[in-house]
mmCIF file of C-alpha atoms in Angstrom:
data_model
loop_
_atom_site.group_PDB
_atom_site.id
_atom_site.type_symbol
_atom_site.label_atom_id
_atom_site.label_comp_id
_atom_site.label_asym_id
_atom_site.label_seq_id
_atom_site.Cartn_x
_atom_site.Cartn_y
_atom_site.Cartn_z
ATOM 1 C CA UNK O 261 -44.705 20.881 39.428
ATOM 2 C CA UNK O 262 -48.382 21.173 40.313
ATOM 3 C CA UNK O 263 -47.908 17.514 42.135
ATOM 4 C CA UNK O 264 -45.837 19.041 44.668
ATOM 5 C CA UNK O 265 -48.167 22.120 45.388
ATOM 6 C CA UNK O 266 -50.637 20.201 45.921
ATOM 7 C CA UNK O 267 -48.334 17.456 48.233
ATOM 8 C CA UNK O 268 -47.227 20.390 50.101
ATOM 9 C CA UNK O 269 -50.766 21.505 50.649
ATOM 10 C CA UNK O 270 -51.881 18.158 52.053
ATOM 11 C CA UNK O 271 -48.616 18.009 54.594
ATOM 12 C CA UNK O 272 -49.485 21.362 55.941
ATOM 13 C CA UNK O 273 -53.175 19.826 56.452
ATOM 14 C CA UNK O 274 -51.864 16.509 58.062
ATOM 15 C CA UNK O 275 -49.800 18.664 60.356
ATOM 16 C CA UNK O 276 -52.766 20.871 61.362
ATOM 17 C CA UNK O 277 -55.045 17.792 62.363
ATOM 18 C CA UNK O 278 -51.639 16.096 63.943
ATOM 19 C CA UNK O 279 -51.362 19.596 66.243
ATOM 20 C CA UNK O 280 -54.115 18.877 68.261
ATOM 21 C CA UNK O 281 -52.440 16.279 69.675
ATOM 22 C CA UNK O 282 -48.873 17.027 71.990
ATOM 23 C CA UNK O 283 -46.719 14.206 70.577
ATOM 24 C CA UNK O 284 -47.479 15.213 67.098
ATOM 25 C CA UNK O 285 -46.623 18.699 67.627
ATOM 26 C CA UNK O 286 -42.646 18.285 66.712
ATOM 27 C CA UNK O 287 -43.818 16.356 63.991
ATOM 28 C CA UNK O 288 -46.698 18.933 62.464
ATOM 29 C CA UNK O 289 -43.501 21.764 62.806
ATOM 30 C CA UNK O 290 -41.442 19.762 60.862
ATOM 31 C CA UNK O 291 -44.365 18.764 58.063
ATOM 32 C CA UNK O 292 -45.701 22.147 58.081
ATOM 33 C CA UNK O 293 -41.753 23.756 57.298
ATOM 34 C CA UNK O 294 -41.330 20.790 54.456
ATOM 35 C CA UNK O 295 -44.993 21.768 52.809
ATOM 36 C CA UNK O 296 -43.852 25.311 52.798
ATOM 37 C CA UNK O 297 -40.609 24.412 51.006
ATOM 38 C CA UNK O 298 -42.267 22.726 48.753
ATOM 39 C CA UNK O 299 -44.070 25.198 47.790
ATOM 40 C CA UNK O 300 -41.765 27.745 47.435
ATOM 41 C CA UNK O 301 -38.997 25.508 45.940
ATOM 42 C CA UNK O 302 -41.926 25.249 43.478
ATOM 43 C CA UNK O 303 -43.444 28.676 42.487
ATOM 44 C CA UNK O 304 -39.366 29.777 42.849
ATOM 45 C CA UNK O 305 -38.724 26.874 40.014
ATOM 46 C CA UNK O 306 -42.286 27.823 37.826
ATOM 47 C CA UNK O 307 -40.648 31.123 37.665
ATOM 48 C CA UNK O 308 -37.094 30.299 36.627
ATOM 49 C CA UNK O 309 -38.834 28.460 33.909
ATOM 50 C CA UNK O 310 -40.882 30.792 32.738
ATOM 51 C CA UNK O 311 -37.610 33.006 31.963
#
């Protein structure tokens, strides 16, 4: 669970560094919405479990 946190951390980075650059800018939306989702999919699942 922690694994993807933490992958979801680093896509929203590589997306931030890919911004700066026009063609990458699709591409950083798209990373930074799947890092997100990870994350939530992820705290969402930590707390189903915890129940």
């Amino acid at each position: 669970m922690a694994m993807l946190v933490i992958l979801g951390i680093l896509m929203i980075l590589l997306s931030q560094m890919g911004s700066s650059s026009s063609g990458f800018l699709l591409t950083g939306i798209v990373t930074t919405l799947v890092g997100v989702g990870l994350i939530v999919l992820t705290v969402v699942g930590g707390r189903r479990q915890r129940r």
